[in-house]
Coordinates of N, CA, C and O in Angstrom, one line a residue:
M85 N 10.3 16.6 -14.8 CA 9.4 15.7 -14.0 C 8.4 15.2 -14.9 O 7.9 15.9 -15.8
A86 N 8.1 13.9 -14.8 CA 7.0 13.3 -15.6 C 5.7 13.9 -15.3 O 5.5 14.5 -14.2
S87 N 4.8 13.7 -16.2 CA 3.4 14.2 -15.9 C 2.7 13.4 -14.9 O 3.0 12.3 -14.6
V88 N 1.7 14.1 -14.3 CA 0.9 13.4 -13.3 C 0.3 12.1 -13.9 O 0.2 11.1 -13.2
D89 N -0.2 12.2 -15.1 CA -0.8 11.0 -15.7 C 0.1 9.9 -15.9 O -0.2 8.7 -15.6
Q90 N 1.4 10.2 -16.3 CA 2.4 9.1 -16.5 C 2.7 8.5 -15.1 O 2.8 7.3 -15.0
L91 N 2.8 9.3 -14.1 CA 3.2 8.8 -12.8 C 2.0 8.0 -12.2 O 2.2 7.0 -11.5
L92 N 0.8 8.4 -12.5 CA -0.4 7.6 -12.0 C -0.4 6.3 -12.7 O -0.8 5.3 -12.1
K93 N -0.1 6.2 -14.0 CA 0.0 4.9 -14.7 C 1.0 4.0 -14.0 O 0.8 2.8 -13.9
A94 N 2.1 4.5 -13.6 CA 3.1 3.7 -12.9 C 2.6 3.2 -11.6 O 2.8 2.0 -11.3
L95 N 1.9 4.0 -10.9 CA 1.3 3.6 -9.6 C 0.2 2.5 -9.9 O 0.1 1.5 -9.2
D96 N -0.6 2.7 -10.9 CA -1.6 1.7 -11.3 C -1.0 0.4 -11.6 O -1.5 -0.7 -11.2
S97 N 0.2 0.4 -12.3 CA 0.9 -0.8 -12.6 C 1.4 -1.5 -11.4 O 1.3 -2.7 -11.2
A98 N 1.9 -0.7 -10.5 CA 2.4 -1.3 -9.2 C 1.2 -1.9 -8.4 O 1.3 -3.0 -7.8
M99 N 0.0 -1.3 -8.4 CA -1.1 -1.8 -7.7 C -1.6 -3.1 -8.4 O -2.0 -4.0 -7.7
W100 N -1.5 -3.1 -9.7 CA -1.9 -4.4 -10.4 C -1.0 -5.5 -10.0 O -1.5 -6.6 -9.7
E101 N 0.3 -5.3 -9.9 CA 1.2 -6.3 -9.5 C 1.0 -6.8 -8.1 O 1.0 -7.9 -7.8
M102 N 0.6 -5.8 -7.2 CA 0.3 -6.2 -5.9 C -0.9 -7.1 -5.8 O -1.0 -8.1 -5.1
S103 N -1.9 -6.9 -6.7 CA -3.1 -7.8 -6.8 C -2.7 -9.2 -7.1 O -3.3 -10.1 -6.6
E104 N -1.7 -9.3 -7.9 CA -1.2 -10.7 -8.3 C -0.6 -11.4 -7.1 O -0.7 -12.6 -7.0
A105 N 0.0 -10.7 -6.1 CA 0.5 -11.3 -4.9 C -0.6 -11.9 -4.1 O -0.3 -12.7 -3.2
F106 N -1.8 -11.5 -4.3 CA -3.0 -12.1 -3.6 C -3.5 -13.3 -4.3 O -4.4 -14.0 -3.7
S107 N -3.1 -13.6 -5.5 CA -3.6 -14.7 -6.2 C -3.4 -16.0 -5.5 O -2.2 -16.4 -5.2
G108 N -4.4 -16.8 -5.2 CA -4.3 -18.0 -4.5 C -4.1 -18.0 -3.0 O -3.9 -19.0 -2.4
L109 N -4.0 -16.8 -2.5 CA -3.7 -16.6 -1.0 C -4.9 -17.1 -0.2 O -6.0 -16.5 -0.4
Q110 N -4.7 -18.0 0.7 CA -5.8 -18.5 1.5 C -6.1 -17.5 2.6 O -5.1 -16.9 3.2
D111 N -7.3 -17.4 3.0 CA -7.7 -16.4 4.1 C -6.9 -16.7 5.4 O -6.6 -15.7 6.1
A112 N -6.7 -17.9 5.7 CA -6.0 -18.3 6.9 C -4.5 -17.7 6.9 O -4.0 -17.6 8.0
D113 N -4.0 -17.4 5.8 CA -2.6 -16.9 5.7 C -2.5 -15.4 5.6 O -1.4 -14.9 5.6
V114 N -3.6 -14.7 5.4 CA -3.5 -13.3 5.2 C -2.8 -12.5 6.3 O -2.0 -11.7 6.1
W115 N -3.1 -12.9 7.6 CA -2.6 -12.2 8.7 C -1.5 -13.0 9.5 O -1.0 -12.6 10.5
R116 N -1.0 -14.1 8.9 CA 0.0 -15.0 9.5 C 1.4 -14.4 9.1 O 1.6 -14.2 7.9
R117 N 2.2 -14.3 10.0 CA 3.6 -13.9 9.8 C 4.5 -15.1 9.6 O 4.4 -16.1 10.3
A118 N 5.3 -15.1 8.6 CA 6.2 -16.2 8.3 C 7.3 -16.2 9.4 O 8.0 -17.3 9.6
D119 N 7.6 -15.1 10.0 CA 8.5 -15.0 11.1 C 8.1 -13.8 11.9 O 7.5 -12.8 11.3
P120 N 8.3 -13.8 13.2 CA 7.9 -12.6 14.0 C 8.4 -11.3 13.6 O 7.8 -10.3 13.8
R121 N 9.6 -11.3 12.9 CA 10.2 -10.0 12.4 C 9.6 -9.6 11.1 O 9.9 -8.5 10.6
L122 N 8.8 -10.4 10.4 CA 8.3 -10.1 9.1 C 6.8 -9.8 9.2 O 6.1 -10.4 10.0
L123 N 6.3 -8.8 8.5 CA 4.9 -8.5 8.5 C 4.2 -9.5 7.6 O 4.7 -10.0 6.7
S124 N 2.9 -9.7 7.9 CA 2.1 -10.6 7.1 C 1.7 -9.9 5.8 O 1.8 -8.6 5.7
V125 N 1.1 -10.6 4.9 CA 0.6 -10.0 3.7 C -0.4 -9.0 4.0 O -0.4 -7.9 3.4
G126 N -1.3 -9.3 4.9 CA -2.3 -8.3 5.3 C -1.8 -7.1 5.9 O -2.3 -5.9 5.6
E127 N -0.8 -7.2 6.7 CA -0.1 -6.0 7.3 C 0.6 -5.2 6.3 O 0.5 -3.9 6.3
L128 N 1.2 -5.8 5.3 CA 1.9 -5.1 4.2 C 0.8 -4.4 3.4 O 1.0 -3.2 3.0
A129 N -0.3 -5.0 3.1 CA -1.3 -4.4 2.3 C -1.9 -3.2 3.1 O -2.2 -2.1 2.5
A130 N -2.1 -3.4 4.3 CA -2.6 -2.3 5.2 C -1.6 -1.1 5.2 O -2.0 0.1 5.1
H131 N -0.3 -1.4 5.2 CA 0.7 -0.3 5.2 C 0.6 0.4 3.8 O 0.7 1.6 3.8
I132 N 0.4 -0.3 2.7 CA 0.3 0.3 1.4 C -1.0 1.2 1.4 O -0.9 2.4 1.0
A133 N -2.1 0.7 1.9 CA -3.3 1.5 2.0 C -3.1 2.8 2.9 O -3.6 3.9 2.5
Y134 N -2.5 2.6 4.0 CA -2.2 3.7 4.9 C -1.3 4.8 4.2 O -1.6 6.0 4.3
G135 N -0.3 4.3 3.5 CA 0.6 5.3 2.8 C -0.2 6.1 1.7 O 0.0 7.3 1.6
E136 N -1.1 5.4 1.0 CA -1.8 6.2 0.0 C -2.8 7.1 0.7 O -3.0 8.3 0.3
A137 N -3.5 6.6 1.7 CA -4.5 7.5 2.4 C -3.9 8.7 3.0 O -4.4 9.8 2.9
D138 N -2.7 8.5 3.6 CA -2.0 9.6 4.2 C -1.5 10.6 3.2 O -1.6 11.8 3.4
S139 N -1.1 10.1 2.0 CA -0.5 11.0 1.0 C -1.6 11.8 0.2 O -1.3 12.8 -0.3
F140 N -2.8 11.3 0.2 CA -3.9 11.9 -0.6 C -4.9 12.6 0.2 O -5.6 13.4 -0.2
F141 N -5.1 12.1 1.5 CA -6.1 12.6 2.3 C -5.7 13.0 3.7 O -6.5 13.4 4.6
G142 N -4.4 12.8 4.0 CA -4.0 13.1 5.4 C -4.6 12.1 6.4 O -4.9 12.4 7.5
K143 N -4.7 10.8 5.9 CA -5.2 9.7 6.7 C -6.7 9.8 6.8 O -7.3 8.9 7.4
A144 N -7.4 10.8 6.3 CA -8.8 10.9 6.5 C -9.6 10.0 5.6 O -10.5 10.5 4.8
V145 N -9.4 8.7 5.7 CA -10.1 7.7 4.9 C -10.6 6.7 5.9 O -9.9 6.2 6.8
D146 N -11.9 6.5 5.9 CA -12.5 5.5 6.8 C -12.3 4.1 6.3 O -12.9 3.7 5.3
S147 N -11.3 3.4 7.0 CA -11.0 2.1 6.6 C -10.3 1.4 7.7 O -9.5 2.0 8.4
P148 N -10.6 0.1 7.9 CA -9.9 -0.7 9.0 C -8.4 -0.8 8.7 O -7.7 -1.0 9.6
L149 N -8.1 -0.7 7.4 CA -6.7 -0.8 7.1 C -5.8 0.4 7.4 O -4.6 0.3 7.5
V150 N -6.5 1.5 7.5 CA -5.7 2.8 7.8 C -5.6 2.9 9.4 O -6.3 3.7 10.0
A151 N -4.8 2.1 9.9 CA -4.6 2.0 11.4 C -3.2 2.5 11.7 O -2.2 2.3 11.1
S152 N -3.2 3.3 12.8 CA -1.9 4.1 13.1 C -0.7 3.1 13.4 O 0.4 3.5 13.1
Q153 N -0.9 1.9 13.9 CA 0.2 1.1 14.2 C 0.8 0.5 12.9 O 1.9 0.0 13.0
I154 N 0.2 0.7 11.8 CA 0.8 0.1 10.6 C 1.6 1.2 9.8 O 2.2 0.9 8.7
R155 N 1.7 2.4 10.3 CA 2.3 3.5 9.6 C 3.8 3.3 9.3 O 4.3 3.7 8.3
Y156 N 4.5 2.6 10.1 CA 5.9 2.4 10.0 C 6.3 1.1 10.6 O 5.8 0.7 11.6
Y157 N 7.3 0.4 10.0 CA 7.7 -0.9 10.4 C 7.9 -1.1 11.9 O 7.3 -2.1 12.4
P158 N 8.7 -0.3 12.6 CA 8.9 -0.6 14.0 C 7.6 -0.7 14.8 O 7.5 -1.6 15.7
Y159 N 6.6 0.1 14.5 CA 5.3 0.1 15.2 C 4.5 -1.1 14.7 O 3.9 -1.8 15.5
A160 N 4.5 -1.4 13.4 CA 3.8 -2.5 12.9 C 4.3 -3.8 13.4 O 3.5 -4.7 13.8
Q161 N 5.6 -3.9 13.4 CA 6.2 -5.2 13.9 C 5.9 -5.4 15.4 O 5.6 -6.5 15.7
A162 N 6.0 -4.4 16.2 CA 5.8 -4.5 17.6 C 4.3 -4.7 18.0 O 3.9 -5.5 18.8
E163 N 3.5 -3.9 17.3 CA 2.0 -3.9 17.7 C 1.2 -4.8 16.9 O 0.2 -5.3 17.4
G164 N 1.6 -5.0 15.6 CA 0.8 -5.9 14.7 C -0.6 -5.4 14.4 O -1.1 -4.5 15.0
L165 N -1.1 -6.1 13.4 CA -2.5 -5.8 13.0 C -3.1 -7.1 12.4 O -2.5 -7.7 11.6
T166 N -4.2 -7.4 13.0 CA -4.9 -8.6 12.5 C -6.4 -8.2 12.5 O -6.9 -7.7 13.5
L167 N -7.0 -8.4 11.3 CA -8.4 -8.0 11.2 C -9.2 -9.2 10.7 O -8.7 -10.2 10.2
E168 N -10.5 -9.1 10.9 CA -11.4 -10.2 10.4 C -11.7 -10.0 9.0 O -12.9 -9.7 8.6
M169 N -10.7 -10.0 8.1 CA -10.9 -9.8 6.7 C -10.0 -10.9 6.0 O -8.9 -11.1 6.4
G170 N -10.6 -11.5 5.0 CA -9.9 -12.5 4.2 C -9.2 -11.8 3.1 O -9.2 -10.6 2.9
A171 N -8.5 -12.6 2.2 CA -7.7 -12.1 1.2 C -8.4 -11.2 0.2 O -8.0 -10.1 -0.1
A172 N -9.6 -11.7 -0.3 CA -10.4 -10.9 -1.2 C -10.8 -9.6 -0.6 O -10.8 -8.5 -1.3
E173 N -11.2 -9.6 0.6 CA -11.7 -8.4 1.3 C -10.5 -7.4 1.5 O -10.7 -6.1 1.3
V174 N -9.3 -7.8 1.9 CA -8.2 -6.9 2.0 C -7.8 -6.3 0.7 O -7.6 -5.1 0.6
L175 N -7.7 -7.2 -0.3 CA -7.4 -6.7 -1.7 C -8.4 -5.6 -2.1 O -8.0 -4.6 -2.6
A176 N -9.7 -5.9 -2.0 CA -10.7 -5.0 -2.4 C -10.7 -3.7 -1.7 O -10.9 -2.6 -2.2
E177 N -10.3 -3.7 -0.4 CA -10.2 -2.5 0.4 C -9.0 -1.7 0.0 O -9.1 -0.4 -0.1
V178 N -7.9 -2.3 -0.3 CA -6.7 -1.5 -0.8 C -7.1 -0.9 -2.2 O -6.8 0.3 -2.4
Q179 N -7.7 -1.7 -3.0 CA -8.1 -1.2 -4.3 C -9.2 0.0 -4.2 O -9.2 0.9 -5.0
R180 N -10.1 -0.1 -3.2 CA -11.0 0.9 -3.0 C -10.3 2.2 -2.6 O -10.7 3.3 -3.1
I181 N -9.4 2.1 -1.7 CA -8.6 3.3 -1.2 C -7.8 3.9 -2.4 O -7.8 5.1 -2.6
H182 N -7.2 3.1 -3.2 CA -6.5 3.5 -4.4 C -7.5 4.3 -5.4 O -7.2 5.3 -5.9
A183 N -8.7 3.7 -5.6 CA -9.7 4.4 -6.4 C -10.1 5.7 -5.8 O -10.2 6.7 -6.6
L184 N -10.2 5.8 -4.5 CA -10.6 7.1 -3.9 C -9.5 8.1 -4.2 O -9.8 9.3 -4.4
C185 N -8.2 7.7 -4.1 CA -7.1 8.6 -4.3 C -7.1 9.1 -5.7 O -6.9 10.3 -6.0
K186 N -7.4 8.2 -6.7 CA -7.4 8.6 -8.1 C -8.6 9.5 -8.3 O -8.5 10.5 -9.1
E187 N -9.7 9.3 -7.7 CA -10.9 10.2 -7.9 C -10.6 11.6 -7.3 O -11.0 12.6 -7.9
K188 N -9.9 11.6 -6.2 CA -9.6 12.9 -5.6 C -8.6 13.7 -6.6 O -8.8 14.9 -6.8
L189 N -7.6 13.0 -7.1 CA -6.7 13.6 -8.0 C -7.4 14.1 -9.3 O -7.1 15.2 -9.8
A190 N -8.4 13.3 -9.8 CA -9.2 13.8 -11.0 C -10.0 15.0 -10.6 O -10.2 15.9 -11.5
A191 N -10.6 15.0 -9.4 CA -11.5 16.1 -9.0 C -10.7 17.3 -8.7 O -11.3 18.5 -8.8
E192 N -9.5 17.2 -8.2 CA -8.7 18.3 -7.8 C -7.3 18.2 -8.6 O -6.3 17.8 -7.9
P193 N -7.3 18.4 -9.9 CA -6.0 18.2 -10.6 C -4.9 19.1 -10.1 O -5.1 20.2 -9.6
H194 N -3.7 18.5 -10.2 CA -2.5 19.2 -9.8 C -1.4 19.0 -10.9 O -1.4 18.0 -11.6
D195 N -0.5 19.9 -11.0 CA 0.7 19.8 -11.7 C 1.7 19.0 -10.9 O 1.6 19.0 -9.7
S196 N 2.6 18.3 -11.5 CA 3.5 17.4 -10.8 C 4.4 18.2 -9.8 O 4.8 17.7 -8.8
E197 N 4.6 19.5 -10.1 CA 5.4 20.3 -9.2 C 4.6 21.1 -8.1 O 5.2 21.8 -7.3
D198 N 3.3 20.9 -8.1 CA 2.5 21.5 -7.0 C 2.8 20.9 -5.7 O 3.0 19.6 -5.6
P199 N 2.9 21.6 -4.6 CA 3.1 21.0 -3.3 C 1.9 20.2 -2.8 O 0.8 20.5 -3.1
N200 N 2.3 19.1 -2.2 CA 1.2 18.3 -1.6 C 1.0 18.7 -0.1 O 2.0 18.6 0.7
P201 N -0.2 19.1 0.2 CA -0.4 19.6 1.6 C -0.3 18.5 2.7 O -0.2 18.9 3.9
Y202 N -0.4 17.3 2.3 CA -0.3 16.2 3.3 C 1.1 15.6 3.5 O 1.2 14.9 4.5
R203 N 2.0 16.0 2.7 CA 3.4 15.5 2.8 C 4.3 16.7 2.7 O 4.6 17.2 1.6
E204 N 4.7 17.3 3.9 CA 5.5 18.5 3.9 C 6.8 18.3 3.1 O 7.6 17.4 3.2
G205 N 7.0 19.3 2.2 CA 8.2 19.3 1.3 C 8.1 18.4 0.1 O 9.0 18.4 -0.7
W206 N 7.0 17.7 -0.1 CA 6.8 16.8 -1.2 C 5.9 17.5 -2.2 O 4.9 18.2 -1.9
T207 N 6.1 17.2 -3.5 CA 5.2 17.7 -4.6 C 4.3 16.5 -4.9 O 4.5 15.4 -4.5
W208 N 3.2 16.8 -5.7 CA 2.3 15.8 -6.1 C 3.0 14.8 -7.0 O 2.8 13.6 -6.9
G209 N 3.9 15.3 -7.8 CA 4.7 14.4 -8.7 C 5.6 13.4 -7.9 O 5.6 12.2 -8.2
Y210 N 6.2 13.9 -6.8 CA 7.1 13.1 -6.0 C 6.2 12.0 -5.2 O 6.6 10.9 -5.1
V211 N 5.1 12.5 -4.8 CA 4.2 11.5 -4.1 C 3.8 10.4 -5.0 O 3.9 9.2 -4.6
L212 N 3.4 10.7 -6.2 CA 3.1 9.6 -7.1 C 4.3 8.7 -7.5 O 4.1 7.5 -7.5
E213 N 5.4 9.3 -7.7 CA 6.6 8.6 -7.9 C 7.0 7.7 -6.8 O 7.3 6.5 -6.9
Y214 N 6.9 8.2 -5.6 CA 7.3 7.4 -4.4 C 6.2 6.3 -4.1 O 6.6 5.2 -3.8
M215 N 4.9 6.6 -4.3 CA 3.9 5.6 -4.1 C 4.1 4.4 -5.0 O 3.9 3.3 -4.6
A216 N 4.5 4.7 -6.3 CA 4.7 3.6 -7.2 C 5.8 2.7 -6.7 O 5.7 1.4 -6.6
F217 N 6.9 3.3 -6.2 CA 8.0 2.6 -5.6 C 7.6 1.8 -4.3 O 7.9 0.7 -4.1
H218 N 6.8 2.5 -3.5 CA 6.4 2.0 -2.2 C 5.5 0.7 -2.4 O 5.8 -0.3 -1.7
V219 N 4.6 0.8 -3.3 CA 3.7 -0.4 -3.6 C 4.6 -1.5 -4.1 O 4.5 -2.7 -3.7
A220 N 5.5 -1.2 -5.1 CA 6.3 -2.3 -5.7 C 7.2 -2.9 -4.6 O 7.4 -4.1 -4.6
Y221 N 7.8 -2.1 -3.8 CA 8.7 -2.6 -2.7 C 8.0 -3.6 -1.8 O 8.5 -4.7 -1.5
H222 N 6.8 -3.1 -1.3 CA 6.1 -4.0 -0.4 C 5.4 -5.2 -1.1 O 5.2 -6.2 -0.4
T223 N 5.2 -5.1 -2.4 CA 4.7 -6.2 -3.1 C 5.8 -7.3 -3.1 O 5.5 -8.5 -2.9
G224 N 7.0 -6.9 -3.3 CA 8.1 -7.9 -3.3 C 8.2 -8.6 -1.9 O 8.4 -9.8 -1.9
Q225 N 7.9 -7.8 -0.9 CA 7.9 -8.4 0.5 C 6.8 -9.4 0.6 O 6.9 -10.5 1.2
M226 N 5.6 -9.1 0.0 CA 4.5 -10.0 0.0 C 4.8 -11.4 -0.6 O 4.5 -12.4 -0.1
Y227 N 5.5 -11.3 -1.8 CA 5.9 -12.5 -2.4 C 6.9 -13.3 -1.6 O 6.8 -14.5 -1.4
S228 N 7.8 -12.6 -0.9 CA 8.8 -13.3 -0.1 C 8.1 -13.9 1.1 O 8.5 -15.1 1.5
V229 N 7.2 -13.2 1.7 CA 6.5 -13.8 2.9 C 5.7 -15.1 2.4 O 5.7 -16.1 3.1
R230 N 5.1 -15.0 1.3 CA 4.3 -16.1 0.7 C 5.3 -17.3 0.4 O 5.0 -18.4 0.7
H231 N 6.4 -17.0 -0.1 CA 7.4 -18.1 -0.4 C 7.9 -18.7 0.8 O 8.0 -19.9 0.9
L232 N 8.1 -17.9 1.9 CA 8.6 -18.5 3.1 C 7.5 -19.4 3.8 O 7.8 -20.3 4.6
M233 N 6.2 -19.1 3.5 CA 5.2 -19.9 4.0 C 5.0 -21.2 3.1 O 4.1 -22.0 3.4
G234 N 5.7 -21.3 2.1 CA 5.7 -22.5 1.2 C 4.6 -22.4 0.1 O 4.3 -23.3 -0.5
H235 N 4.2 -21.2 -0.2 CA 3.1 -21.0 -1.2 C 3.7 -21.0 -2.6 O 4.9 -20.5 -2.8
E236 N 3.0 -21.5 -3.5 CA 3.2 -21.3 -5.0 C 2.6 -20.0 -5.3 O 1.4 -19.8 -5.0
T237 N 3.3 -19.1 -6.0 CA 2.7 -17.8 -6.3 C 2.7 -17.6 -7.8 O 3.3 -18.3 -8.6
A238 N 2.0 -16.5 -8.2 CA 2.0 -16.2 -9.7 C 3.4 -15.9 -10.2 O 4.3 -15.5 -9.4
D239 N 3.6 -16.2 -11.4 CA 4.9 -16.0 -12.0 C 5.1 -14.5 -12.2 O 4.6 -13.9 -13.1
N240 N 5.9 -14.0 -11.2 CA 6.1 -12.5 -11.3 C 7.5 -12.2 -11.6 O 8.1 -11.2 -11.3

């Protein structure tokens, strides 16, 4: 298994790429769905924030993005999430939650094989590995949603 530091670098890279998906995004389009079956960029960002908060704190992060209906696609798609937050605010909040997770990991170091108390059966290494994939996967969806809305996006 890769070291916690290596896995955290992969997650940081995925988070950076997600920030690129916000480049040039107008506030009016943050919570707009390109299709009723697709989540908005804001909903996808909230889902990313929820996943990190859940994996590092057991959801115990005070944030409007950590909303129960955003935990899994069927609930998010049916219930939706719209907040009075623009693109810069949503991105800053996701980044704030990511920074809190990194601070917690630095304050409470773990070996990659240590069990994660917030994800039954998962190790800290697997959480970091999965979160890097999770962020990258949903970042791709953000780009697709933006393309479907006719946006020009960063060259990713």
